[in-house]
Amino acid sequence: QVQLVESGGGLVQAGGSLRLSCTASGSIFSINAMRWYRQAPGKQRELVATITSGDSTNYADSVKGRFTISRDNAKNTVYLQMNSLKPEDTAVYYCNVLAIASSLSRMQRIYWGQGTQVTVSS
């Protein structure tokens, strides 16, 4: 079992910054990729950023140049630094991890965090 705990959400004014954290715990053999998604009310889930085990990163066009995803392998933690926030960034942000819990099976599974609310006021 792998559990994800997110933190760092809150209320900020447009132009402000927030740093989200997501820490994986439990039985973990390896983490292959970590992602941040977001979902605003009435809208579909959107992939925001991805970081692989090789530290390759990808971003949604809407956040390029403003958001930075990073990871601390020793802590099994992924971060999302969000700068120059806009009202349209308002959403629940979810951590998503592709991980292997068993060294025997080597089976990858997807795990989700509980979500953290980010609200950007105009």
PDB file of C-alpha atoms in Angstrom:
ATOM      1  CA  GLN A   1       0.000   0.000   0.000  1.00  0.00           C
ATOM      2  CA  VAL A   2       1.115   3.495  -0.886  1.00  0.00           C
ATOM      3  CA  GLN A   3      -0.420   6.598   0.644  1.00  0.00           C
ATOM      4  CA  LEU A   4      -0.091  10.150  -0.641  1.00  0.00           C
ATOM      5  CA  VAL A   5      -0.435  13.206   1.565  1.00  0.00           C
ATOM      6  CA  GLU A   6      -0.708  16.651  -0.018  1.00  0.00           C
ATOM      7  CA  SER A   7      -0.268  20.061   1.528  1.00  0.00           C
ATOM      8  CA  GLY A   8       0.381  23.679   0.620  1.00  0.00           C
ATOM      9  CA  GLY A   9      -2.924  24.800  -0.810  1.00  0.00           C
ATOM     10  CA  GLY A  10      -4.612  27.986   0.255  1.00  0.00           C
ATOM     11  CA  LEU A  11      -5.973  31.357  -0.748  1.00  0.00           C
ATOM     12  CA  VAL A  12      -3.726  33.836  -2.541  1.00  0.00           C
ATOM     13  CA  GLN A  13      -4.138  36.978  -4.596  1.00  0.00           C
ATOM     14  CA  ALA A  14      -3.477  37.034  -8.313  1.00  0.00           C
ATOM     15  CA  GLY A  15       0.240  37.285  -8.938  1.00  0.00           C
ATOM     16  CA  GLY A  16       1.088  35.462  -5.746  1.00  0.00           C
ATOM     17  CA  SER A  17       2.801  32.140  -5.207  1.00  0.00           C
ATOM     18  CA  LEU A  18       2.144  28.806  -3.544  1.00  0.00           C
ATOM     19  CA  ARG A  19       4.197  25.660  -3.135  1.00  0.00           C
ATOM     20  CA  LEU A  20       2.397  22.335  -3.071  1.00  0.00           C
ATOM     21  CA  SER A  21       3.943  19.218  -1.567  1.00  0.00           C
ATOM     22  CA  CYS A  22       3.023  15.564  -1.903  1.00  0.00           C
ATOM     23  CA  THR A  23       4.733  12.869   0.126  1.00  0.00           C
ATOM     24  CA  ALA A  24       4.388   9.163  -0.573  1.00  0.00           C
ATOM     25  CA  SER A  25       4.590   6.709   2.297  1.00  0.00           C
ATOM     26  CA  GLY A  26       4.015   3.035   2.968  1.00  0.00           C
ATOM     27  CA  SER A  27       5.516   0.083   1.175  1.00  0.00           C
ATOM     28  CA  ILE A  28       7.390   1.591  -1.754  1.00  0.00           C
ATOM     29  CA  PHE A  29       9.891  -0.164  -3.955  1.00  0.00           C
ATOM     30  CA  SER A  30      10.231   2.564  -6.533  1.00  0.00           C
ATOM     31  CA  ILE A  31       8.459   5.618  -7.887  1.00  0.00           C
ATOM     32  CA  ASN A  32       8.608   5.964 -11.638  1.00  0.00           C
ATOM     33  CA  ALA A  33       6.648   9.138 -12.232  1.00  0.00           C
ATOM     34  CA  MET A  34       4.909  11.819 -10.236  1.00  0.00           C
ATOM     35  CA  ARG A  35       2.240  14.139 -11.566  1.00  0.00           C
ATOM     36  CA  TRP A  36       0.033  17.012 -10.547  1.00  0.00           C
ATOM     37  CA  TYR A  37      -3.535  17.247 -11.802  1.00  0.00           C
ATOM     38  CA  ARG A  38      -6.155  19.855 -11.104  1.00  0.00           C
ATOM     39  CA  GLN A  39      -9.902  20.049 -11.404  1.00  0.00           C
ATOM     40  CA  ALA A  40     -12.062  23.137 -11.205  1.00  0.00           C
ATOM     41  CA  PRO A  41     -15.807  22.957 -10.517  1.00  0.00           C
ATOM     42  CA  GLY A  42     -17.688  21.958 -13.638  1.00  0.00           C
ATOM     43  CA  LYS A  43     -14.520  21.179 -15.557  1.00  0.00           C
ATOM     44  CA  GLN A  44     -12.704  17.977 -16.392  1.00  0.00           C
ATOM     45  CA  ARG A  45      -9.505  16.906 -14.715  1.00  0.00           C
ATOM     46  CA  GLU A  46      -6.433  18.508 -16.251  1.00  0.00           C
ATOM     47  CA  LEU A  47      -2.857  17.274 -16.212  1.00  0.00           C
ATOM     48  CA  VAL A  48      -0.705  20.139 -14.963  1.00  0.00           C
ATOM     49  CA  ALA A  49       2.830  18.772 -14.707  1.00  0.00           C
ATOM     50  CA  THR A  50       4.807  15.537 -14.807  1.00  0.00           C
ATOM     51  CA  ILE A  51       8.238  14.545 -13.580  1.00  0.00           C
ATOM     52  CA  THR A  52       9.780  11.164 -14.367  1.00  0.00           C
ATOM     53  CA  SER A  53      12.356   9.087 -12.532  1.00  0.00           C
ATOM     54  CA  GLY A  54      14.935  10.604 -14.851  1.00  0.00           C
ATOM     55  CA  ASP A  55      13.796  14.111 -13.865  1.00  0.00           C
ATOM     56  CA  SER A  56      12.312  14.831 -17.259  1.00  0.00           C
ATOM     57  CA  THR A  57       9.478  17.348 -16.897  1.00  0.00           C
ATOM     58  CA  ASN A  58       6.412  18.321 -18.880  1.00  0.00           C
ATOM     59  CA  TYR A  59       3.886  21.078 -18.331  1.00  0.00           C
ATOM     60  CA  ALA A  60       0.495  22.048 -19.577  1.00  0.00           C
ATOM     61  CA  ASP A  61       0.684  25.029 -21.905  1.00  0.00           C
ATOM     62  CA  SER A  62      -1.406  27.079 -19.512  1.00  0.00           C
ATOM     63  CA  VAL A  63       1.226  26.889 -16.755  1.00  0.00           C
ATOM     64  CA  LYS A  64       4.499  26.891 -18.686  1.00  0.00           C
ATOM     65  CA  GLY A  65       6.870  29.525 -17.405  1.00  0.00           C
ATOM     66  CA  ARG A  66       4.918  29.906 -14.173  1.00  0.00           C
ATOM     67  CA  PHE A  67       4.908  26.468 -12.509  1.00  0.00           C
ATOM     68  CA  THR A  68       7.861  24.230 -11.686  1.00  0.00           C
ATOM     69  CA  ILE A  69       7.642  20.575 -10.702  1.00  0.00           C
ATOM     70  CA  SER A  70      10.482  18.957  -8.768  1.00  0.00           C
ATOM     71  CA  ARG A  71      11.107  15.916  -6.606  1.00  0.00           C
ATOM     72  CA  ASP A  72      13.161  14.815  -3.633  1.00  0.00           C
ATOM     73  CA  ASN A  73      13.765  11.101  -4.061  1.00  0.00           C
ATOM     74  CA  ALA A  74      15.155  10.665  -0.555  1.00  0.00           C
ATOM     75  CA  LYS A  75      11.887  11.965   0.879  1.00  0.00           C
ATOM     76  CA  ASN A  76       9.562  10.442  -1.742  1.00  0.00           C
ATOM     77  CA  THR A  77       8.167  13.906  -2.215  1.00  0.00           C
ATOM     78  CA  VAL A  78       7.082  15.894  -5.254  1.00  0.00           C
ATOM     79  CA  TYR A  79       6.629  19.649  -5.250  1.00  0.00           C
ATOM     80  CA  LEU A  80       4.797  22.108  -7.436  1.00  0.00           C
ATOM     81  CA  GLN A  81       6.036  25.664  -7.189  1.00  0.00           C
ATOM     82  CA  MET A  82       3.328  27.949  -8.545  1.00  0.00           C
ATOM     83  CA  ASN A  83       4.242  31.535  -9.349  1.00  0.00           C
ATOM     84  CA  SER A  84       2.334  34.366 -10.996  1.00  0.00           C
ATOM     85  CA  LEU A  85      -0.928  32.713 -10.081  1.00  0.00           C
ATOM     86  CA  LYS A  86      -4.059  33.623 -11.985  1.00  0.00           C
ATOM     87  CA  PRO A  87      -7.728  33.258 -11.026  1.00  0.00           C
ATOM     88  CA  GLU A  88      -8.060  30.538 -13.655  1.00  0.00           C
ATOM     89  CA  ASP A  89      -5.575  28.465 -11.649  1.00  0.00           C
ATOM     90  CA  THR A  90      -8.238  28.034  -8.977  1.00  0.00           C
ATOM     91  CA  ALA A  91      -8.910  24.315  -8.583  1.00  0.00           C
ATOM     92  CA  VAL A  92      -8.397  21.285  -6.416  1.00  0.00           C
ATOM     93  CA  TYR A  93      -4.900  20.016  -7.087  1.00  0.00           C
ATOM     94  CA  TYR A  94      -4.258  16.281  -6.917  1.00  0.00           C
ATOM     95  CA  CYS A  95      -0.995  14.421  -6.608  1.00  0.00           C
ATOM     96  CA  ASN A  96      -0.679  11.326  -8.784  1.00  0.00           C
ATOM     97  CA  VAL A  97       2.120   8.780  -8.433  1.00  0.00           C
ATOM     98  CA  LEU A  98       3.077   5.815 -10.582  1.00  0.00           C
ATOM     99  CA  ALA A  99       4.837   3.456  -8.203  1.00  0.00           C
ATOM    100  CA  ILE A 100       5.880  -0.123  -7.572  1.00  0.00           C
ATOM    101  CA  ALA A 101       5.073  -1.341  -4.069  1.00  0.00           C
ATOM    102  CA  SER A 102       6.313  -4.921  -4.441  1.00  0.00           C
ATOM    103  CA  SER A 103       9.826  -5.784  -5.526  1.00  0.00           C
ATOM    104  CA  LEU A 104       8.600  -9.281  -6.411  1.00  0.00           C
ATOM    105  CA  SER A 105       5.730  -8.438  -8.724  1.00  0.00           C
ATOM    106  CA  ARG A 106       7.261  -5.238 -10.134  1.00  0.00           C
ATOM    107  CA  MET A 107       3.706  -4.162 -10.926  1.00  0.00           C
ATOM    108  CA  GLN A 108       3.144  -0.461 -11.385  1.00  0.00           C
ATOM    109  CA  ARG A 109       0.051   1.102  -9.894  1.00  0.00           C
ATOM    110  CA  ILE A 110      -1.410   4.573  -9.843  1.00  0.00           C
ATOM    111  CA  TYR A 111      -2.026   6.274  -6.516  1.00  0.00           C
ATOM    112  CA  TRP A 112      -3.912   9.498  -5.825  1.00  0.00           C
ATOM    113  CA  GLY A 113      -3.720  12.078  -3.095  1.00  0.00           C
ATOM    114  CA  GLN A 114      -6.785  13.512  -1.410  1.00  0.00           C
ATOM    115  CA  GLY A 115      -6.434  16.870  -3.126  1.00  0.00           C
ATOM    116  CA  THR A 116      -5.643  20.339  -1.846  1.00  0.00           C
ATOM    117  CA  GLN A 117      -7.643  23.457  -2.660  1.00  0.00           C
ATOM    118  CA  VAL A 118      -5.950  26.364  -4.392  1.00  0.00           C
ATOM    119  CA  THR A 119      -7.957  29.563  -4.667  1.00  0.00           C
ATOM    120  CA  VAL A 120      -6.645  32.635  -6.475  1.00  0.00           C
ATOM    121  CA  SER A 121      -8.572  35.852  -5.986  1.00  0.00           C
ATOM    122  CA  SER A 122      -8.637  38.668  -8.519  1.00  0.00           C
TER     123      SER A 122
END
